[in-house]
PDB file of C-alpha atoms in Angstrom:
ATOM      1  CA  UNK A   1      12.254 -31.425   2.682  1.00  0.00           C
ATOM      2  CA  UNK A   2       9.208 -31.362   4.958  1.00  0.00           C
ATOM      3  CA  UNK A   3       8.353 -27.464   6.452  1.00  0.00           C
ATOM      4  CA  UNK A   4       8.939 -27.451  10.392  1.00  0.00           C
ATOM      5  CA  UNK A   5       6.692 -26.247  12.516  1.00  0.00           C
ATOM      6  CA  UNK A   6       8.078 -24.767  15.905  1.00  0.00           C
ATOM      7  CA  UNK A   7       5.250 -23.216  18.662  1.00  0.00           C
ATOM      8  CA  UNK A   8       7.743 -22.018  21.004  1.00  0.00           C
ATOM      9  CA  UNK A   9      10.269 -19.195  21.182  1.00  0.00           C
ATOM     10  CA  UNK A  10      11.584 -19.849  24.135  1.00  0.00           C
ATOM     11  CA  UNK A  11      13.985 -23.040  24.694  1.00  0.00           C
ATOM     12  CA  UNK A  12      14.861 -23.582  20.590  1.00  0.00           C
ATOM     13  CA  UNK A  13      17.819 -25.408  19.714  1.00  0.00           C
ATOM     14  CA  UNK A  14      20.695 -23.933  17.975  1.00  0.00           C
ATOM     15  CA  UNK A  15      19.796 -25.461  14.671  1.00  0.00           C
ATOM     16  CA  UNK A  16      15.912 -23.774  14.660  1.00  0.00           C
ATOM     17  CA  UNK A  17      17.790 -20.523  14.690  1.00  0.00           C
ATOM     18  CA  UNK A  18      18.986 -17.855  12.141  1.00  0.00           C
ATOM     19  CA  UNK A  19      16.433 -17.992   9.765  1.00  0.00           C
ATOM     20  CA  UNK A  20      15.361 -15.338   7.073  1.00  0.00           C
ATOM     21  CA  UNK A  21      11.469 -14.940   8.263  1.00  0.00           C
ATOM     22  CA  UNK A  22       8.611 -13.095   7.066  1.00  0.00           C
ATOM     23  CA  UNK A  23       6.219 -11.693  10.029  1.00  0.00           C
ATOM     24  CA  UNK A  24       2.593 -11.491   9.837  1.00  0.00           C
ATOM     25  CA  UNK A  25      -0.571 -13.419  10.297  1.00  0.00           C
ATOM     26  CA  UNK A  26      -0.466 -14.574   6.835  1.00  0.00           C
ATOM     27  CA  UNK A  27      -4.601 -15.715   7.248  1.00  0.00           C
ATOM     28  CA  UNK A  28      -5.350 -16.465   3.303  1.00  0.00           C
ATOM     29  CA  UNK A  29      -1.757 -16.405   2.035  1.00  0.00           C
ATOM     30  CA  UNK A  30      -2.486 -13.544  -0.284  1.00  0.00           C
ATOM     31  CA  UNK A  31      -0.414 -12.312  -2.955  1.00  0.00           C
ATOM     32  CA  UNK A  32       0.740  -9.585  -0.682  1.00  0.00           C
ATOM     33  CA  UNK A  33       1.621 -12.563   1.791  1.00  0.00           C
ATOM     34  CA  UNK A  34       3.217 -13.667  -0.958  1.00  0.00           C
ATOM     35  CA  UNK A  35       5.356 -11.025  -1.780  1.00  0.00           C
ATOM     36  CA  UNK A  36       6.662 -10.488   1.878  1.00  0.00           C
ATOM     37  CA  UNK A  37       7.702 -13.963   1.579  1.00  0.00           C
ATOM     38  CA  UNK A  38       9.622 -13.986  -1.483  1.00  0.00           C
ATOM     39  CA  UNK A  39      11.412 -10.758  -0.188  1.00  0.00           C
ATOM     40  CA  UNK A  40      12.153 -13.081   3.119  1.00  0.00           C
ATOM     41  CA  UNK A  41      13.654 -15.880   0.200  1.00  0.00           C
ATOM     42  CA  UNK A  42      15.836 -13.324  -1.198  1.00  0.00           C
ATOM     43  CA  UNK A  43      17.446 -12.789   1.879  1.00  0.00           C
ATOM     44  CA  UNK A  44      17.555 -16.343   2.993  1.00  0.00           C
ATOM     45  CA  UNK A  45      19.202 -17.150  -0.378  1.00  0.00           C
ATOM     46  CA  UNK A  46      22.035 -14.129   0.195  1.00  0.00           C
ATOM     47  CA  UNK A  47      22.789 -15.406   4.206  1.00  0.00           C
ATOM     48  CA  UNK A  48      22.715 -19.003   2.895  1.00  0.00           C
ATOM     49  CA  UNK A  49      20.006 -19.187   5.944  1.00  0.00           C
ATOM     50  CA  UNK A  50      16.579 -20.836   6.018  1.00  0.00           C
ATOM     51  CA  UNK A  51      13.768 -19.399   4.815  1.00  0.00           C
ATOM     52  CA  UNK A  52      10.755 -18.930   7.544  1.00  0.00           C
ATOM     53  CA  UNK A  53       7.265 -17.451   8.705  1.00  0.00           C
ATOM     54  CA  UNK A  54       6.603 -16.101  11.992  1.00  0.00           C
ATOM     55  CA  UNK A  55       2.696 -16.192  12.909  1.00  0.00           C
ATOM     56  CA  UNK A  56       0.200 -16.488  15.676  1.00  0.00           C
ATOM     57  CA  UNK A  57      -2.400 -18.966  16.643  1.00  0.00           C
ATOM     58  CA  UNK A  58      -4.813 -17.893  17.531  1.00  0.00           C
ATOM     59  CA  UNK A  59      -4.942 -14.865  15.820  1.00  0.00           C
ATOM     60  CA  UNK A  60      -4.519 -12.202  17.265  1.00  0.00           C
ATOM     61  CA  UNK A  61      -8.091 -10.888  16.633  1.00  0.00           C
ATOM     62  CA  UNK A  62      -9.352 -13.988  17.701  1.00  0.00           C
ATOM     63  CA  UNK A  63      -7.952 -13.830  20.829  1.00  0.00           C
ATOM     64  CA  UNK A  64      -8.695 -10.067  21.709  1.00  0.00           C
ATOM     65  CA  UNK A  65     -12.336 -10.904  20.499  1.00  0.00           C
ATOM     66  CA  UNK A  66     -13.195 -14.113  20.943  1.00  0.00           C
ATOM     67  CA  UNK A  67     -16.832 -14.063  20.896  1.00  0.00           C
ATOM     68  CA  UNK A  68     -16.796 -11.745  17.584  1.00  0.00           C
ATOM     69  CA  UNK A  69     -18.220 -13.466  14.276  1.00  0.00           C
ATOM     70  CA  UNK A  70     -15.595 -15.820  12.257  1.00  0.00           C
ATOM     71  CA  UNK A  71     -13.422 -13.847   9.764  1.00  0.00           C
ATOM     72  CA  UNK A  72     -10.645 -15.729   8.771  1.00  0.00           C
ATOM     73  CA  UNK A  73     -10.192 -16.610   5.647  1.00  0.00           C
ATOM     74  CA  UNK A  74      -8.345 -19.926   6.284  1.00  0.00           C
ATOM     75  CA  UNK A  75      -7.507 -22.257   8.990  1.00  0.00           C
ATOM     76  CA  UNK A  76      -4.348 -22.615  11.083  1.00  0.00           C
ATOM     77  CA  UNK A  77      -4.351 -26.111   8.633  1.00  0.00           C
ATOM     78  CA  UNK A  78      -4.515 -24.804   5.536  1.00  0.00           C
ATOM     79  CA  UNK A  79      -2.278 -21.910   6.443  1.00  0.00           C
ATOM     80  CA  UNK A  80       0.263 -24.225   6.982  1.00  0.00           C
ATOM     81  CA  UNK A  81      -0.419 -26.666   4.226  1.00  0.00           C
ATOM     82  CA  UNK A  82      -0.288 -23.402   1.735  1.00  0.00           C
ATOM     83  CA  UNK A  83       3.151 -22.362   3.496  1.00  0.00           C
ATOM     84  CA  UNK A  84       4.351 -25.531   2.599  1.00  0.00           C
ATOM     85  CA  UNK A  85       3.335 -25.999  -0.626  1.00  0.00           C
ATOM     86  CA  UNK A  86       5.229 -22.749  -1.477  1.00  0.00           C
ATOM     87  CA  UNK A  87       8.300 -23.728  -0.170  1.00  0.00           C
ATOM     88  CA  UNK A  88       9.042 -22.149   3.401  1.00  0.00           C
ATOM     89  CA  UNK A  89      11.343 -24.037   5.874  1.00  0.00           C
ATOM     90  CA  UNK A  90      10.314 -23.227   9.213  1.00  0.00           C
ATOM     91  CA  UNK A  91       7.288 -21.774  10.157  1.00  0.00           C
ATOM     92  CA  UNK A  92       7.555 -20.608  13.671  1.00  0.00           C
ATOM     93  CA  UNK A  93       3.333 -20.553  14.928  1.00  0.00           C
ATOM     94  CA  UNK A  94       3.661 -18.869  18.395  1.00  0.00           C
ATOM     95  CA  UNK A  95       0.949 -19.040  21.300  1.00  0.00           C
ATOM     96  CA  UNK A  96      -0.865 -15.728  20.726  1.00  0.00           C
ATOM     97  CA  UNK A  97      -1.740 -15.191  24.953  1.00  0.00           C
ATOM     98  CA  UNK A  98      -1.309 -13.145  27.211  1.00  0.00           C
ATOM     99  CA  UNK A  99       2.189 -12.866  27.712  1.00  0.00           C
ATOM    100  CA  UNK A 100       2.896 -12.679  24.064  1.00  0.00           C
ATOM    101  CA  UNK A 101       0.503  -9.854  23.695  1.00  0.00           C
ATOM    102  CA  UNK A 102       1.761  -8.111  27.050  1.00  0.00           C
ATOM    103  CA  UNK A 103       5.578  -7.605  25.162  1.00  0.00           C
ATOM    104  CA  UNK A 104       6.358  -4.172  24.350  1.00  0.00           C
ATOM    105  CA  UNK A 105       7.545  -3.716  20.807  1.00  0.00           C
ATOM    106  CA  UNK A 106      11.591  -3.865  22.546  1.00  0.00           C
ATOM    107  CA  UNK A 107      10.520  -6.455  24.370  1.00  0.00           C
ATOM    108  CA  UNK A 108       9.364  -8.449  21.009  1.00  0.00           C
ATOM    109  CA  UNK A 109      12.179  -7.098  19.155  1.00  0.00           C
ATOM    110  CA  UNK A 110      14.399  -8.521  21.999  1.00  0.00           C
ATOM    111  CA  UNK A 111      12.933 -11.361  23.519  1.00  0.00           C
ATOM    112  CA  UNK A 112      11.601 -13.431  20.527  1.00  0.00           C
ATOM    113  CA  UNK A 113      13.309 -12.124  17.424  1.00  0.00           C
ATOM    114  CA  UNK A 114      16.968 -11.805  18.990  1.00  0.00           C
ATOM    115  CA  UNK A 115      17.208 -13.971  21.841  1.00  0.00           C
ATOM    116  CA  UNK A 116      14.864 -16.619  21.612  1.00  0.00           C
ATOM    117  CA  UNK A 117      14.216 -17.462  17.515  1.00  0.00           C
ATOM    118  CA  UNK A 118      17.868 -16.038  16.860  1.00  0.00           C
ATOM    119  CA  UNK A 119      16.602 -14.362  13.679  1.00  0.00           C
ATOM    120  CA  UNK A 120      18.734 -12.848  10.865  1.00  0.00           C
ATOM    121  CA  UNK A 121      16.521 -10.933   9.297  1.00  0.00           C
ATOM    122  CA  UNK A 122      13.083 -10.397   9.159  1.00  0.00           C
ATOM    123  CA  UNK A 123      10.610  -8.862   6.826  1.00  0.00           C
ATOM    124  CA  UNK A 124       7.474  -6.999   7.294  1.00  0.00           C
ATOM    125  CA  UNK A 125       5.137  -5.203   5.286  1.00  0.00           C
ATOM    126  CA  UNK A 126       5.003  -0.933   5.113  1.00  0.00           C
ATOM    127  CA  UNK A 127       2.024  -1.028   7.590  1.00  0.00           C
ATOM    128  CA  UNK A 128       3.487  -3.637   9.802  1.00  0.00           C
ATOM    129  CA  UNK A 129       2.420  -2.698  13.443  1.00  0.00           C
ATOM    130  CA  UNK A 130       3.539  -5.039  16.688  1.00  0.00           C
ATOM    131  CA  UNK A 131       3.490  -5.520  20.618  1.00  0.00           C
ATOM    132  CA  UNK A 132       1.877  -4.341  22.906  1.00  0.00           C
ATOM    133  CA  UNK A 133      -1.359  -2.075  21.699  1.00  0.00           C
ATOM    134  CA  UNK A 134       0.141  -2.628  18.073  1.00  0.00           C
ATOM    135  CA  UNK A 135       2.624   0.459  19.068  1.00  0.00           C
ATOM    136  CA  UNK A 136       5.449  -0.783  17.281  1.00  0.00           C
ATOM    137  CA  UNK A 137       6.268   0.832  13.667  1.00  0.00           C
ATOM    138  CA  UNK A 138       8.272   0.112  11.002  1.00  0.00           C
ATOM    139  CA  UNK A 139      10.956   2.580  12.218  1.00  0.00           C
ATOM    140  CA  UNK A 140      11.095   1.326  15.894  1.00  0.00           C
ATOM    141  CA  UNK A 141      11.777  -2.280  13.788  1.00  0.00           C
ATOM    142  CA  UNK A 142      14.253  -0.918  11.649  1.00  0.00           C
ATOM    143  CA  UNK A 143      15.897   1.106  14.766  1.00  0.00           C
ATOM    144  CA  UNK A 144      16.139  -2.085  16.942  1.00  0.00           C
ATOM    145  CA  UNK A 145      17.570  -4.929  14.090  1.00  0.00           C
ATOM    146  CA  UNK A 146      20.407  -2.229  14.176  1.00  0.00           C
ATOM    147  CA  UNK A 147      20.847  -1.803  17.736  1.00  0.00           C
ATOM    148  CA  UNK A 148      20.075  -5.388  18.213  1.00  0.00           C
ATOM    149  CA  UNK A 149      21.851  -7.089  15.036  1.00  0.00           C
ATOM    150  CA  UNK A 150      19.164  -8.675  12.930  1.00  0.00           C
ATOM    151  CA  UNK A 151      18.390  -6.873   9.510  1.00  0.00           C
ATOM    152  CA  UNK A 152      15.250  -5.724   8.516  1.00  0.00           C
ATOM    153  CA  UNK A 153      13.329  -5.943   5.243  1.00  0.00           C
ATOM    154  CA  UNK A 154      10.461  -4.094   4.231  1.00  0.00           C
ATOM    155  CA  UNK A 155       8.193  -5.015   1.633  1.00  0.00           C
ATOM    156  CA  UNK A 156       6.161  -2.737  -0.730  1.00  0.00           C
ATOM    157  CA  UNK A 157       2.373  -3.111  -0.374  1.00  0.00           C
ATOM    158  CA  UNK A 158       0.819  -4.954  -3.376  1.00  0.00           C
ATOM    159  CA  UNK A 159      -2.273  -3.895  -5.067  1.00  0.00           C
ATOM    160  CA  UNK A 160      -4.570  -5.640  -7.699  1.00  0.00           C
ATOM    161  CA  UNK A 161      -6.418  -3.482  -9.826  1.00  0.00           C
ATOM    162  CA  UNK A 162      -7.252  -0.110  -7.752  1.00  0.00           C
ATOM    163  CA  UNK A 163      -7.308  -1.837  -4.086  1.00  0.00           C
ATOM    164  CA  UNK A 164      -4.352  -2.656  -1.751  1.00  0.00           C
ATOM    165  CA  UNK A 165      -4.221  -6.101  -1.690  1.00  0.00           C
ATOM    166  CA  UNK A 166      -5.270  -7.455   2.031  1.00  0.00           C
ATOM    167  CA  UNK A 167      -7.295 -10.135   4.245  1.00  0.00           C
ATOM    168  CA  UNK A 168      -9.647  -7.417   5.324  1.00  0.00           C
ATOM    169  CA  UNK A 169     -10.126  -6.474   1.415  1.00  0.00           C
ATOM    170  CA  UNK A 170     -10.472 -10.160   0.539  1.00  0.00           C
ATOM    171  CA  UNK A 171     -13.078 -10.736   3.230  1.00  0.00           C
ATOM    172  CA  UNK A 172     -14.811  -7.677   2.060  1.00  0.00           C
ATOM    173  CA  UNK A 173     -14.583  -8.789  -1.731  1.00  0.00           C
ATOM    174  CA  UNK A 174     -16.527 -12.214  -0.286  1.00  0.00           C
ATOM    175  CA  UNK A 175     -19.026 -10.282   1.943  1.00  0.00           C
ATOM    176  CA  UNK A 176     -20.055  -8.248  -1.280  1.00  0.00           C
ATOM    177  CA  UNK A 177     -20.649 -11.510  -3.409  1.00  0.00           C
ATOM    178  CA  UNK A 178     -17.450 -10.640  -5.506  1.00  0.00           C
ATOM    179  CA  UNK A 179     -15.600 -14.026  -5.437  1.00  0.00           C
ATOM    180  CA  UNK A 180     -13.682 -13.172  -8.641  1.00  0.00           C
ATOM    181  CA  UNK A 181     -12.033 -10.086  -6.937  1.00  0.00           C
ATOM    182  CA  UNK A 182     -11.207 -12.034  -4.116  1.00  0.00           C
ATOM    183  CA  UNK A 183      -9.762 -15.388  -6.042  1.00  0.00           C
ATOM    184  CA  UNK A 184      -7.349 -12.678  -7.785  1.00  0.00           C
ATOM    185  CA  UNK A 185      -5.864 -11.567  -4.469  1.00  0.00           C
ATOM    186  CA  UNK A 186      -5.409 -14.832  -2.796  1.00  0.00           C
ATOM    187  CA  UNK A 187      -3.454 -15.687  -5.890  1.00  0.00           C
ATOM    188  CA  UNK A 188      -4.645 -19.186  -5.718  1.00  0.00           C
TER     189      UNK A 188
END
C-alpha cells in the first residue's frame, strides 16, 4: 500500500483520522527518528489504527530563519521517500506558517491533534517541545491527551556510542569531516 500524504489539518475526511503518529521534524530519519516511530507502530498495531508521521514543511527553522545557511540533512523528498520505504501509512506534512506557529501548545493539542487529524495517540521524544515559542513540554502533552482523549507515548532518547543520537549531532558529525559517525546515526 502506497504512504499518503495529507498537508492539511483542517477539513480531513473521516477515514484520514485516528491514526497512531509519531511527531517531529524527522529531517534525516535518524535512528532516534526511528525509534519514535516504531514506538508509534506498537501502538498502531494494539488500536488496530494506522500508523503515521506528523511533520512540517518548511521546517520550522527554515521558516523562523530563512535567510540562515542550509542545514538540513535531507529534503522534504527524500524524507518522504525514507518514510515510505519504512513502512508508515500516512504522513500528515503540515504548512509550517504563521498560523501554525501562532498555536499555543492547547491550542495544538486541541486544534490539530484532537479536532482536526482526530489522533489516537501520538508519540514524541523526552525533549519534545511544541507551539507557540516551543513552550509546550512533555507534561503539558501528557496532561492534555488525558483531558482531551488521545494517549500519549514517549520515547526514550537513543544514543550511539557516547552522543545522543540527533540531526544537530549528525550535522555536526558532517561539519567535523566525520562521515562514519554520522552514517551510524542515520542508520542508513
Amino acid at each position: 500500500m502506497r504512504m499518503k500524504v495529507i498537508r492539511d489539518y483542517q477539513f480531513l475526511e473521516v477515514a484520514d483520522k485516528g491514526a497512531s503518529v509519531a511527531i517531529g521534524n524527522f529531517d534525516g530519519v535518524h535512528l532516534g527518528h526511528q525509534s519514535v516511530i516504531d514506538v508509534a507502530l506498537n501502538k498502531a498495531r494494539d488500536l488496530h489504527a494506522p500508523l503515521g508521521v506528523l511533520t512540517f514543511e518548511p521546517h520550522p527553522r527554515t521558516y523562523f530563519a530563512p535567510n540562515a545557511p542550509p542545514f538540513r540533512l535531507m529534503s522534504a523528498e527524500a524524507r518522504e521517500t525514507r518514510l515510505s520505504k519504512i513502512g508508515v501509512d500516512v504522513l500528515y506534512e503540515l504548512n509550517f506558517n504563521s498560523n501554525l506557529s501562532s498555536l499555543t501548545p492547547r491550542e495544538f493539542a486541541q486544534n490539530v491533534i484532537h479536532d482536526g487529524l482526530g489522533l489516537r495517540n501520538v508519540v514524541v521524544g523526552a525533549d519534545f517541545c511544541f507551539g507557540k515559542g516551543r513552550t509546550g513540554t512533555v507534561g503539558d502533552l501528557l496532561r492534555y491527551g488525558k483531558e482531551m482523549g488521545f494517549g500519549v507515548s514517549i520515547a526514550p532518547l537513543i544514543t550511539a556510542g557516547l552522543s545522543e543520537v540527533s540531526s544537530t549531532s549528525i550535522r555536526n558529525a558532517l561539519g567535523e569531516g566525520r562521515p562514519q559517525d554520522a552514517a551510524d546515526q542515520l542508520g542508513h
